[in-house]
Protein backbone atom coordinates (compact mmCIF):
# COMPACT_ATOMS: atom_id res chain seq x y z
CA UNK A 1 0.00 0.00 0.00
CA UNK A 2 2.76 2.40 0.95
CA UNK A 3 4.79 1.60 -2.14
CA UNK A 4 1.64 2.02 -4.20
CA UNK A 5 1.22 5.52 -2.84
CA UNK A 6 4.84 6.32 -3.57
CA UNK A 7 4.45 5.05 -7.08
CA UNK A 8 1.39 7.27 -7.52
CA UNK A 9 3.32 10.37 -6.45
CA UNK A 10 6.22 9.51 -8.74
CA UNK A 11 3.83 9.14 -11.66
CA UNK A 12 2.16 12.47 -10.87
CA UNK A 13 5.57 14.14 -10.55
CA UNK A 14 6.68 12.77 -13.93
CA UNK A 15 3.41 13.91 -15.49
CA UNK A 16 3.96 17.38 -14.02
CA UNK A 17 7.51 17.42 -15.39
CA UNK A 18 6.11 16.47 -18.78
CA UNK A 19 3.52 19.26 -18.73
CA UNK A 20 6.06 21.86 -17.60
CA UNK A 21 8.68 20.50 -19.98
CA UNK A 22 6.38 20.88 -22.94
CA UNK A 23 5.66 24.50 -22.15
CA UNK A 24 9.11 25.60 -20.97
CA UNK A 25 11.82 24.86 -23.51
CA UNK A 26 15.02 25.22 -21.42
CA UNK A 27 13.61 23.10 -18.62
CA UNK A 28 12.70 20.39 -21.11
CA UNK A 29 16.30 20.39 -22.33
CA UNK A 30 17.62 20.20 -18.79
CA UNK A 31 15.27 17.38 -17.97
CA UNK A 32 16.23 15.38 -21.03
CA UNK A 33 19.95 15.98 -20.41
CA UNK A 34 19.50 14.72 -16.86
CA UNK A 35 17.88 11.58 -18.22
CA UNK A 36 20.36 10.87 -21.01
CA UNK A 37 23.41 11.65 -18.87
CA UNK A 38 22.21 9.48 -16.00
CA UNK A 39 25.00 7.43 -14.43
CA UNK A 40 22.56 4.51 -14.32
CA UNK A 41 22.63 4.30 -18.10
CA UNK A 42 24.23 1.13 -19.38
CA UNK A 43 26.33 0.37 -22.44
CA UNK A 44 26.09 -2.79 -24.59
CA UNK A 45 28.38 -5.80 -24.22
CA UNK A 46 27.31 -7.27 -27.56
CA UNK A 47 26.10 -10.32 -25.66
CA UNK A 48 22.53 -9.24 -25.13
CA UNK A 49 22.85 -7.39 -21.86
CA UNK A 50 24.17 -4.01 -20.82
CA UNK A 51 26.81 -3.15 -18.26
CA UNK A 52 27.69 -0.05 -16.29
CA UNK A 53 30.51 2.04 -17.75
CA UNK A 54 33.88 1.65 -15.98
CA UNK A 55 34.23 3.73 -12.77
CA UNK A 56 34.79 7.38 -13.56
CA UNK A 57 33.30 6.98 -17.04
CA UNK A 58 29.85 7.96 -18.10
CA UNK A 59 27.69 6.33 -20.71
CA UNK A 60 28.04 8.23 -24.01
CA UNK A 61 25.55 11.02 -24.55
CA UNK A 62 22.45 9.86 -26.37
CA UNK A 63 22.22 12.11 -29.40
CA UNK A 64 18.90 11.33 -30.94
CA UNK A 65 15.87 9.18 -30.74
CA UNK A 66 15.89 9.38 -26.95
CA UNK A 67 12.66 8.00 -25.59
CA UNK A 68 10.80 8.67 -28.85
CA UNK A 69 11.36 5.21 -30.37
CA UNK A 70 12.73 3.38 -27.34
CA UNK A 71 16.30 3.25 -28.65
CA UNK A 72 18.97 5.97 -28.88
CA UNK A 73 21.88 6.93 -31.09
CA UNK A 74 25.22 7.41 -29.30
CA UNK A 75 27.35 8.88 -32.09
CA UNK A 76 29.27 5.84 -33.36
CA UNK A 77 29.27 4.48 -36.92
CA UNK A 78 26.75 2.12 -38.49
CA UNK A 79 27.58 -0.08 -41.48
CA UNK A 80 26.66 1.85 -44.64
CA UNK A 81 26.18 0.47 -48.13
CA UNK A 82 26.34 -3.26 -48.74
CA UNK A 83 27.12 -5.39 -45.70
CA UNK A 84 29.36 -8.33 -46.59
CA UNK A 85 28.90 -11.62 -44.75
CA UNK A 86 31.71 -14.15 -44.20
CA UNK A 87 31.37 -17.52 -42.49
CA UNK A 88 34.12 -19.40 -40.70
CA UNK A 89 32.98 -23.00 -40.18
CA UNK A 90 34.82 -23.94 -37.01
CA UNK A 91 35.19 -27.54 -35.82
CA UNK A 92 33.61 -30.38 -37.77
CA UNK A 93 30.77 -29.57 -40.18
CA UNK A 94 31.23 -32.58 -42.48
CA UNK A 95 27.97 -33.92 -43.91
CA UNK A 96 25.96 -31.28 -42.06
CA UNK A 97 23.10 -29.60 -43.95
CA UNK A 98 23.81 -26.40 -41.99
CA UNK A 99 26.43 -25.34 -44.53
CA UNK A 100 23.79 -25.28 -47.28
CA UNK A 101 20.90 -23.94 -45.21
CA UNK A 102 22.86 -21.09 -43.64
CA UNK A 103 24.59 -20.12 -46.89
CA UNK A 104 21.15 -19.90 -48.53
CA UNK A 105 20.04 -17.80 -45.57
CA UNK A 106 22.93 -15.34 -45.94
CA UNK A 107 22.33 -15.15 -49.67
CA UNK A 108 18.69 -14.16 -49.24
CA UNK A 109 18.36 -12.04 -46.10
CA UNK A 110 19.46 -8.91 -48.01
CA UNK A 111 16.60 -7.13 -49.74
CA UNK A 112 14.01 -8.85 -47.56
CA UNK A 113 11.16 -7.00 -45.82
CA UNK A 114 12.73 -8.32 -42.62
CA UNK A 115 16.21 -6.85 -43.08
CA UNK A 116 14.59 -3.62 -44.26
CA UNK A 117 13.85 -2.91 -40.57
CA UNK A 118 17.51 -1.91 -40.24
CA UNK A 119 17.03 0.97 -42.71
CA UNK A 120 15.29 2.84 -39.87
CA UNK A 121 18.76 3.32 -38.30
CA UNK A 122 21.22 6.03 -39.36
CA UNK A 123 24.46 7.76 -38.40
CA UNK A 124 25.38 11.33 -37.40
CA UNK A 125 25.27 12.43 -41.05
CA UNK A 126 21.75 11.00 -41.33
CA UNK A 127 23.02 8.26 -43.64
CA UNK A 128 20.72 5.27 -43.29
CA UNK A 129 21.66 1.58 -43.16
CA UNK A 130 20.85 -0.09 -46.48
CA UNK A 131 18.92 -3.28 -47.12
CA UNK A 132 21.83 -4.78 -49.06
CA UNK A 133 23.63 -7.86 -47.76
CA UNK A 134 26.14 -9.80 -49.82
CA UNK A 135 27.30 -13.27 -48.78
CA UNK A 136 30.91 -13.27 -49.99
CA UNK A 137 32.45 -16.60 -49.02
CA UNK A 138 33.41 -18.95 -46.24
CA UNK A 139 36.46 -20.72 -44.92
CA UNK A 140 36.97 -23.55 -42.47
CA UNK A 141 38.96 -23.90 -39.25
CA UNK A 142 39.57 -27.36 -37.87
CA UNK A 143 39.86 -26.72 -34.12
CA UNK A 144 42.87 -24.34 -34.31
CA UNK A 145 41.88 -23.08 -30.84
CA UNK A 146 40.63 -26.43 -29.53
CA UNK A 147 37.10 -27.39 -28.47
CA UNK A 148 36.81 -24.83 -25.69
CA UNK A 149 36.90 -21.33 -27.16
CA UNK A 150 37.37 -18.23 -25.05
CA UNK A 151 36.31 -14.81 -26.37
CA UNK A 152 39.97 -14.24 -27.25
CA UNK A 153 39.98 -17.60 -29.00
CA UNK A 154 37.07 -16.52 -31.20
CA UNK A 155 38.96 -13.36 -32.10
CA UNK A 156 42.04 -15.45 -32.89
CA UNK A 157 39.97 -17.60 -35.26
CA UNK A 158 38.85 -14.51 -37.19
CA UNK A 159 42.29 -12.90 -37.08
CA UNK A 160 43.95 -16.04 -38.43
CA UNK A 161 41.44 -16.33 -41.28
CA UNK A 162 42.30 -12.76 -42.30
CA UNK A 163 46.08 -12.71 -41.76
CA UNK A 164 46.44 -16.03 -43.60
CA UNK A 165 44.57 -14.52 -46.58
CA UNK A 166 41.75 -17.09 -46.42
CA UNK A 167 39.38 -14.14 -46.00
CA UNK A 168 39.96 -10.47 -46.91
CA UNK A 169 40.16 -7.67 -44.32
CA UNK A 170 36.82 -6.00 -45.07
CA UNK A 171 35.57 -3.11 -42.93
CA UNK A 172 32.09 -3.58 -44.42
CA UNK A 173 32.20 -7.25 -43.48
CA UNK A 174 30.66 -9.18 -40.60
CA UNK A 175 32.62 -12.37 -39.90
CA UNK A 176 30.68 -15.20 -38.27
CA UNK A 177 32.52 -17.90 -36.33
CA UNK A 178 30.07 -20.81 -36.53
CA UNK A 179 31.04 -23.64 -34.18
CA UNK A 180 29.99 -27.29 -34.40
CA UNK A 181 28.00 -28.82 -31.54
CA UNK A 182 31.06 -30.36 -29.90
CA UNK A 183 32.61 -26.89 -29.37
CA UNK A 184 31.96 -24.74 -26.31
CA UNK A 185 32.44 -21.00 -25.85
CA UNK A 186 33.56 -20.75 -22.26
CA UNK A 187 32.38 -17.21 -21.48
CA UNK A 188 28.75 -18.38 -21.45
CA UNK A 189 27.46 -20.14 -24.57
CA UNK A 190 24.23 -21.98 -23.69
CA UNK A 191 24.01 -20.37 -20.25
CA UNK A 192 24.33 -16.60 -20.75
CA UNK A 193 23.97 -16.25 -24.53
CA UNK A 194 23.50 -18.16 -27.79
CA UNK A 195 25.64 -15.74 -29.81
CA UNK A 196 27.36 -12.40 -29.57
CA UNK A 197 29.04 -9.74 -31.72
CA UNK A 198 31.79 -7.19 -31.28
CA UNK A 199 34.65 -5.54 -33.22
CA UNK A 200 38.43 -5.40 -33.02
CA UNK A 201 41.32 -3.94 -34.99
CA UNK A 202 42.87 -6.61 -37.22
CA UNK A 203 45.31 -5.88 -40.07
CA UNK A 204 44.82 -2.18 -39.22
CA UNK A 205 41.11 -2.51 -40.05
CA UNK A 206 38.04 -2.27 -37.79
CA UNK A 207 36.74 -5.84 -38.18
CA UNK A 208 33.22 -6.71 -37.07
CA UNK A 209 32.74 -10.32 -36.02
CA UNK A 210 30.32 -12.59 -34.22
CA UNK A 211 30.19 -15.93 -32.50
CA UNK A 212 27.21 -18.24 -33.15
CA UNK A 213 27.36 -21.74 -31.69
CA UNK A 214 25.44 -24.80 -32.83
CA UNK A 215 22.43 -24.87 -30.49
CA UNK A 216 22.20 -28.65 -30.85
CA UNK A 217 24.57 -28.40 -27.90
CA UNK A 218 21.80 -26.95 -25.73
CA UNK A 219 18.42 -27.17 -27.51
CA UNK A 220 16.38 -26.02 -24.53
CA UNK A 221 18.47 -22.83 -24.21
CA UNK A 222 19.15 -21.82 -27.80
CA UNK A 223 16.64 -23.54 -30.12
CA UNK A 224 13.16 -22.14 -30.56
CA UNK A 225 11.81 -25.55 -31.61
CA UNK A 226 13.07 -29.14 -31.81
CA UNK A 227 12.11 -29.53 -35.49
CA UNK A 228 13.18 -26.70 -37.75
CA UNK A 229 11.46 -25.73 -41.02
CA UNK A 230 14.52 -26.95 -42.95
CA UNK A 231 14.79 -30.22 -41.06
CA UNK A 232 17.88 -29.21 -39.08
CA UNK A 233 17.09 -27.99 -35.58
CA UNK A 234 20.68 -26.76 -35.18
CA UNK A 235 20.91 -24.85 -38.46
CA UNK A 236 17.37 -23.52 -38.18
CA UNK A 237 18.15 -22.32 -34.67
CA UNK A 238 21.40 -20.73 -35.84
CA UNK A 239 19.64 -18.80 -38.62
CA UNK A 240 17.67 -16.85 -36.04
CA UNK A 241 20.81 -16.11 -33.99
CA UNK A 242 22.78 -15.09 -37.10
CA UNK A 243 19.98 -12.68 -38.04
CA UNK A 244 20.06 -11.22 -34.53
CA UNK A 245 23.83 -10.67 -34.50
CA UNK A 246 23.91 -9.39 -38.09
CA UNK A 247 21.34 -6.66 -37.50
CA UNK A 248 23.12 -5.61 -34.31
CA UNK A 249 26.48 -5.61 -36.07
CA UNK A 250 25.01 -3.38 -38.79
CA UNK A 251 23.33 -0.84 -36.49
CA UNK A 252 25.85 -0.96 -33.60
CA UNK A 253 29.09 -2.37 -35.06
CA UNK A 254 31.43 -0.88 -32.43
CA UNK A 255 28.94 -0.98 -29.52
CA UNK A 256 28.66 2.82 -29.53
CA UNK A 257 25.81 3.61 -31.94
CA UNK A 258 22.25 2.32 -31.38
CA UNK A 259 21.12 0.88 -28.05
CA UNK A 260 18.72 1.65 -25.24
CA UNK A 261 19.17 2.74 -21.62
CA UNK A 262 19.68 -0.85 -20.52
CA UNK A 263 22.45 -1.40 -23.10
CA UNK A 264 20.15 -3.46 -25.30
CA UNK A 265 20.69 -3.25 -29.06
CA UNK A 266 17.91 -3.47 -31.63
CA UNK A 267 17.57 -7.27 -31.82
CA UNK A 268 17.98 -7.67 -28.05
CA UNK A 269 14.73 -5.78 -27.58
CA UNK A 270 12.82 -8.45 -29.55
CA UNK A 271 14.85 -11.60 -28.79
CA UNK A 272 12.85 -14.84 -28.84
CA UNK A 273 9.68 -13.21 -30.12
CA UNK A 274 8.48 -14.29 -33.55
CA UNK A 275 5.23 -12.50 -34.39
CA UNK A 276 2.75 -14.33 -36.59
CA UNK A 277 3.80 -17.89 -37.48
CA UNK A 278 2.56 -20.58 -39.84
CA UNK A 279 3.12 -24.36 -40.05
CA UNK A 280 5.45 -25.88 -42.62
CA UNK A 281 5.02 -29.31 -44.23
CA UNK A 282 7.21 -31.03 -41.60
CA UNK A 283 5.19 -29.54 -38.76
CA UNK A 284 7.71 -26.87 -37.82
CA UNK A 285 6.74 -23.24 -37.23
CA UNK A 286 8.02 -20.50 -39.53
CA UNK A 287 7.40 -16.78 -39.88
CA UNK A 288 9.09 -15.84 -43.17
CA UNK A 289 10.26 -17.15 -46.53
CA UNK A 290 13.72 -16.23 -47.78
CA UNK A 291 14.91 -17.56 -51.12
CA UNK A 292 12.30 -20.31 -51.21
CA UNK A 293 13.07 -21.63 -47.72
CA UNK A 294 10.94 -21.18 -44.63
CA UNK A 295 12.60 -19.81 -41.51
CA UNK A 296 11.59 -18.97 -37.96
CA UNK A 297 13.54 -15.78 -37.29
CA UNK A 298 13.28 -13.61 -34.21
CA UNK A 299 11.82 -10.15 -34.62
CA UNK A 300 13.80 -6.93 -34.73
CA UNK A 301 13.14 -3.44 -33.32
CA UNK A 302 11.75 -0.85 -35.74
CA UNK A 303 13.22 2.60 -35.04
CA UNK A 304 10.09 4.45 -36.19
CA UNK A 305 6.51 5.13 -35.10
CA UNK A 306 7.38 4.93 -31.42
CA UNK A 307 9.37 1.71 -31.84
CA UNK A 308 8.06 -1.87 -31.97
CA UNK A 309 9.11 -5.45 -32.70
CA UNK A 310 8.33 -6.74 -36.19
CA UNK A 311 9.29 -9.23 -38.88
CA UNK A 312 9.01 -6.64 -41.64
CA UNK A 313 9.17 -2.92 -42.41
CA UNK A 314 7.30 -0.88 -43.47
ZN1 LIG B 1 22.05 -9.18 -29.10
CSV table of N, CA, C and O in Angstrom, one decimal, residues 43 58 66 74 94 101 104 138 184 192 206 214 239 248 261 278 284 286 291 296:
chain,number,residue,atom,x,y,z
A,43,UNK,N,25.8,0.5,-21.1
A,43,UNK,CA,26.3,0.4,-22.4
A,43,UNK,C,26.3,-1.1,-22.9
A,43,UNK,O,26.3,-2.0,-22.0
A,58,UNK,N,31.3,7.9,-17.9
A,58,UNK,CA,29.8,8.0,-18.1
A,58,UNK,C,29.5,7.3,-19.4
A,58,UNK,O,30.3,7.2,-20.3
A,66,UNK,N,16.1,9.7,-28.4
A,66,UNK,CA,15.9,9.4,-26.9
A,66,UNK,C,14.4,9.3,-26.6
A,66,UNK,O,13.7,10.2,-26.9
A,74,UNK,N,24.1,6.9,-30.2
A,74,UNK,CA,25.2,7.4,-29.3
A,74,UNK,C,26.4,7.9,-30.0
A,74,UNK,O,27.5,8.0,-29.5
A,94,UNK,N,31.4,-31.6,-41.4
A,94,UNK,CA,31.2,-32.6,-42.5
A,94,UNK,C,29.8,-33.2,-42.5
A,94,UNK,O,29.3,-33.5,-41.5
A,101,UNK,N,22.0,-24.7,-45.7
A,101,UNK,CA,20.9,-23.9,-45.2
A,101,UNK,C,21.3,-22.5,-44.8
A,101,UNK,O,20.7,-21.5,-45.2
A,104,UNK,N,22.4,-20.4,-47.9
A,104,UNK,CA,21.2,-19.9,-48.5
A,104,UNK,C,20.6,-18.7,-47.7
A,104,UNK,O,20.1,-17.7,-48.3
A,138,UNK,N,33.1,-18.3,-47.5
A,138,UNK,CA,33.4,-18.9,-46.2
A,138,UNK,C,34.8,-19.6,-46.3
A,138,UNK,O,35.4,-19.8,-47.3
A,184,UNK,N,32.5,-25.6,-27.3
A,184,UNK,CA,32.0,-24.7,-26.3
A,184,UNK,C,32.6,-23.4,-26.4
A,184,UNK,O,33.7,-23.2,-26.9
A,192,UNK,N,24.6,-18.0,-20.8
A,192,UNK,CA,24.3,-16.6,-20.8
A,192,UNK,C,23.9,-16.0,-22.1
A,192,UNK,O,23.3,-15.0,-22.2
A,206,UNK,N,39.1,-2.0,-38.8
A,206,UNK,CA,38.0,-2.3,-37.8
A,206,UNK,C,37.2,-3.4,-38.3
A,206,UNK,O,36.3,-3.3,-39.1
A,214,UNK,N,26.5,-23.9,-32.4
A,214,UNK,CA,25.4,-24.8,-32.8
A,214,UNK,C,24.6,-25.1,-31.6
A,214,UNK,O,25.0,-25.7,-30.7
A,239,UNK,N,20.1,-19.9,-37.7
A,239,UNK,CA,19.6,-18.8,-38.6
A,239,UNK,C,19.1,-17.6,-37.8
A,239,UNK,O,19.4,-16.5,-38.2
A,248,UNK,N,22.4,-6.4,-35.3
A,248,UNK,CA,23.1,-5.6,-34.3
A,248,UNK,C,24.5,-5.1,-34.8
A,248,UNK,O,24.9,-4.0,-34.5
A,261,UNK,N,18.6,2.4,-22.9
A,261,UNK,CA,19.2,2.7,-21.6
A,261,UNK,C,19.7,1.5,-20.8
A,261,UNK,O,20.5,1.7,-19.9
A,278,UNK,N,3.4,-19.6,-39.1
A,278,UNK,CA,2.6,-20.6,-39.8
A,278,UNK,C,3.3,-21.9,-39.8
A,278,UNK,O,4.4,-22.0,-39.4
A,284,UNK,N,7.0,-27.9,-38.5
A,284,UNK,CA,7.7,-26.9,-37.8
A,284,UNK,C,7.0,-25.5,-38.0
A,284,UNK,O,6.2,-25.4,-38.9
A,286,UNK,N,7.2,-21.5,-38.8
A,286,UNK,CA,8.0,-20.5,-39.5
A,286,UNK,C,7.3,-19.2,-39.5
A,286,UNK,O,6.1,-19.1,-39.3
A,291,UNK,N,14.3,-16.7,-50.1
A,291,UNK,CA,14.9,-17.6,-51.1
A,291,UNK,C,14.3,-18.9,-51.2
A,291,UNK,O,15.0,-19.9,-51.5
A,296,UNK,N,12.2,-19.6,-39.1
A,296,UNK,CA,11.6,-19.0,-38.0
A,296,UNK,C,12.7,-18.1,-37.4
A,296,UNK,O,13.6,-18.5,-36.7
